[in-house]
Amino acid sequence: MDGVDVCVNGEDLPLVIRATQGNDSAPFLKAWVKKNKKWIDEKLLQNGAILFRGFHVTEGAEFEDILKQYEPELSDEYRGVSPRKLVPGTKYVFSASELPPYFPIPQHLEMSFLPSPPRKIFFCCLDPPTSPGGETCLCDFKKVHDQMDPKIRKEFEDKGVMHLRNYKGTKTGLLTDPTMLKGWQDVFGTTSRQVVEEELRKSGAEFQWRDGDSLRIVDRGSAIEKHPVTGEKIWFNHSQDASNPNRFFHWSMIPSEYYRIYKRLGQMKYLLFSWMMWLLKVILFTFLGPMRVGFHTCFGDGSEIPESYLEHIRDVMWKNMVFNRWELGDIVLIDNYWISHGRQPYSGNRKVVVSWSKPYLKPSHRDTT
């Protein structure tokens, strides 16, 4: 390709597009992306993720300008669980997460528990980590689907999944999950119950106002989706995930994640974190029960997912995870209906920002509407 080098990293994930000498400025990349949008679409469909490396992108506004050449209709609607802040000088670029750096963010497809998750998600590194860890690791969720135990996969396919979210209100009682970070006002950007109810009815979610002005939301759906273009089956839910380590979709995820990180990096602090988080989650789950913790996932019929199933899924995910160290100016384009992402814990400085495309109705919901 004119002005860039194209190379494959590892097993095709991600495809790497490197700047060449004299063609490494943000304005060059902006023009190149606009000119080659169709080619980028083709490669993203083939590889699932594309990494642009070696370009001098140092500001959130530069990142946003480049993205608009590829995806004119970005979205600022966020119904996920990780706390984020809008980057000054932008409308569609946010901090990737405001969680403390020692918390891992396990693999997930962005907002996969919603009827209409973003079709694509984009990251940019404005300050790379200097410590071990800090990677935004990727995973091929088609491979996860294909490599799962057929018996376990069949049960998920038959029963579907239920994602439970409990959001704080203006008052909190004694028996409240202390690790819940967001209230429903922050999530929906309003203090009006009517506005929230209208949006939830539109999305088909079940909801209930509870004591202390708190809000419970239940999303039921398929555990597996077909890719919108290829039709291939993709593992597509948050059952194995805890997108926010303090606000878990399944209570067992974070202790298990910390243990795997310990085995990868060999740092004893992560083994200690694993034990501590396991104890905390057991206490919360025992006293609050599955319906009152911040987040929980079970089968669509309300039955609990066996821990052995979840450990199997996590094993398959870790087998297929790709770890790439961030470099300054890196931009990653991800097909959010295929390739998952997560964050490894780290220490010290790190600044990664994120943006995403408009919501895209899941194929399984299109079949029923």
PDB file of N, CA, C and O in Angstrom, residues 100-105 131-135 258 261 265 270 343-347:
ATOM      1  N   PRO A 100      -8.867   1.594  38.799  1.00  0.00           N
ATOM      2  CA  PRO A 100      -7.468   1.583  39.241  1.00  0.00           C
ATOM      3  C   PRO A 100      -6.638   0.622  38.401  1.00  0.00           C
ATOM      4  O   PRO A 100      -7.138  -0.409  37.936  1.00  0.00           O
ATOM      5  N   PRO A 101      -5.351   0.934  38.185  1.00  0.00           N
ATOM      6  CA  PRO A 101      -4.529   0.128  37.278  1.00  0.00           C
ATOM      7  C   PRO A 101      -4.302  -1.312  37.719  1.00  0.00           C
ATOM      8  O   PRO A 101      -4.011  -2.165  36.869  1.00  0.00           O
ATOM      9  N   TYR A 102      -4.426  -1.611  39.025  1.00  0.00           N
ATOM     10  CA  TYR A 102      -4.179  -2.979  39.472  1.00  0.00           C
ATOM     11  C   TYR A 102      -5.363  -3.898  39.211  1.00  0.00           C
ATOM     12  O   TYR A 102      -5.281  -5.099  39.434  1.00  0.00           O
ATOM     13  N   PHE A 103      -6.497  -3.348  38.732  1.00  0.00           N
ATOM     14  CA  PHE A 103      -7.658  -4.175  38.395  1.00  0.00           C
ATOM     15  C   PHE A 103      -7.549  -4.671  36.957  1.00  0.00           C
ATOM     16  O   PHE A 103      -7.356  -3.882  36.037  1.00  0.00           O
ATOM     17  N   PRO A 104      -7.715  -5.968  36.733  1.00  0.00           N
ATOM     18  CA  PRO A 104      -7.791  -6.468  35.361  1.00  0.00           C
ATOM     19  C   PRO A 104      -9.193  -6.257  34.794  1.00  0.00           C
ATOM     20  O   PRO A 104     -10.176  -6.209  35.527  1.00  0.00           O
ATOM     21  N   ILE A 105      -9.288  -6.110  33.497  1.00  0.00           N
ATOM     22  CA  ILE A 105     -10.584  -6.086  32.817  1.00  0.00           C
ATOM     23  C   ILE A 105     -10.605  -7.295  31.891  1.00  0.00           C
ATOM     24  O   ILE A 105      -9.892  -7.324  30.880  1.00  0.00           O
ATOM     25  N   SER A 131       5.509  -0.326  32.824  1.00  0.00           N
ATOM     26  CA  SER A 131       5.602  -1.500  33.684  1.00  0.00           C
ATOM     27  C   SER A 131       5.146  -2.738  32.926  1.00  0.00           C
ATOM     28  O   SER A 131       4.529  -2.636  31.863  1.00  0.00           O
ATOM     29  N   PRO A 132       5.439  -3.927  33.461  1.00  0.00           N
ATOM     30  CA  PRO A 132       4.842  -5.135  32.875  1.00  0.00           C
ATOM     31  C   PRO A 132       3.327  -5.056  32.944  1.00  0.00           C
ATOM     32  O   PRO A 132       2.761  -4.475  33.876  1.00  0.00           O
ATOM     33  N   GLY A 133       2.649  -5.624  31.956  1.00  0.00           N
ATOM     34  CA  GLY A 133       1.197  -5.572  31.913  1.00  0.00           C
ATOM     35  C   GLY A 133       0.715  -4.331  31.183  1.00  0.00           C
ATOM     36  O   GLY A 133       1.475  -3.650  30.493  1.00  0.00           O
ATOM     37  N   GLY A 134      -0.566  -4.040  31.331  1.00  0.00           N
ATOM     38  CA  GLY A 134      -1.145  -2.868  30.698  1.00  0.00           C
ATOM     39  C   GLY A 134      -1.578  -3.080  29.267  1.00  0.00           C
ATOM     40  O   GLY A 134      -2.060  -2.139  28.616  1.00  0.00           O
ATOM     41  N   GLU A 135      -1.425  -4.304  28.748  1.00  0.00           N
ATOM     42  CA  GLU A 135      -1.847  -4.560  27.370  1.00  0.00           C
ATOM     43  C   GLU A 135      -3.374  -4.542  27.255  1.00  0.00           C
ATOM     44  O   GLU A 135      -4.088  -4.947  28.169  1.00  0.00           O
ATOM     45  N   TYR A 258      -7.259 -13.009  38.221  1.00  0.00           N
ATOM     46  CA  TYR A 258      -6.022 -12.671  38.925  1.00  0.00           C
ATOM     47  C   TYR A 258      -5.075 -13.874  38.987  1.00  0.00           C
ATOM     48  O   TYR A 258      -3.860 -13.729  38.859  1.00  0.00           O
ATOM     49  N   ILE A 261      -3.362 -14.274  35.687  1.00  0.00           N
ATOM     50  CA  ILE A 261      -2.360 -13.214  35.511  1.00  0.00           C
ATOM     51  C   ILE A 261      -1.110 -13.538  36.327  1.00  0.00           C
ATOM     52  O   ILE A 261       0.021 -13.319  35.873  1.00  0.00           O
ATOM     53  N   LEU A 265       2.560 -13.634  34.644  1.00  0.00           N
ATOM     54  CA  LEU A 265       3.607 -12.669  34.988  1.00  0.00           C
ATOM     55  C   LEU A 265       4.499 -13.131  36.128  1.00  0.00           C
ATOM     56  O   LEU A 265       5.602 -12.587  36.306  1.00  0.00           O
ATOM     57  N   TYR A 270      -0.386 -10.729  42.525  1.00  0.00           N
ATOM     58  CA  TYR A 270      -1.620 -11.121  41.846  1.00  0.00           C
ATOM     59  C   TYR A 270      -2.203 -12.402  42.434  1.00  0.00           C
ATOM     60  O   TYR A 270      -3.422 -12.597  42.414  1.00  0.00           O
ATOM     61  N   ARG A 343      -8.166  -5.707  29.533  1.00  0.00           N
ATOM     62  CA  ARG A 343      -6.986  -4.950  29.975  1.00  0.00           C
ATOM     63  C   ARG A 343      -6.252  -5.711  31.058  1.00  0.00           C
ATOM     64  O   ARG A 343      -6.844  -6.160  32.041  1.00  0.00           O
ATOM     65  N   GLN A 344      -4.954  -5.853  30.892  1.00  0.00           N
ATOM     66  CA  GLN A 344      -4.112  -6.443  31.914  1.00  0.00           C
ATOM     67  C   GLN A 344      -3.739  -5.377  32.950  1.00  0.00           C
ATOM     68  O   GLN A 344      -3.573  -4.201  32.613  1.00  0.00           O
ATOM     69  N   PRO A 345      -3.616  -5.765  34.223  1.00  0.00           N
ATOM     70  CA  PRO A 345      -3.244  -4.791  35.245  1.00  0.00           C
ATOM     71  C   PRO A 345      -1.819  -4.286  35.026  1.00  0.00           C
ATOM     72  O   PRO A 345      -1.009  -4.932  34.357  1.00  0.00           O
ATOM     73  N   TYR A 346      -1.518  -3.141  35.614  1.00  0.00           N
ATOM     74  CA  TYR A 346      -0.213  -2.508  35.433  1.00  0.00           C
ATOM     75  C   TYR A 346       0.032  -1.558  36.593  1.00  0.00           C
ATOM     76  O   TYR A 346      -0.815  -1.394  37.489  1.00  0.00           O
ATOM     77  N   SER A 347       1.184  -0.901  36.592  1.00  0.00           N
ATOM     78  CA  SER A 347       1.481   0.141  37.566  1.00  0.00           C
ATOM     79  C   SER A 347       2.103   1.320  36.830  1.00  0.00           C
ATOM     80  O   SER A 347       2.641   1.169  35.738  1.00  0.00           O
TER      81      SER A 347
END
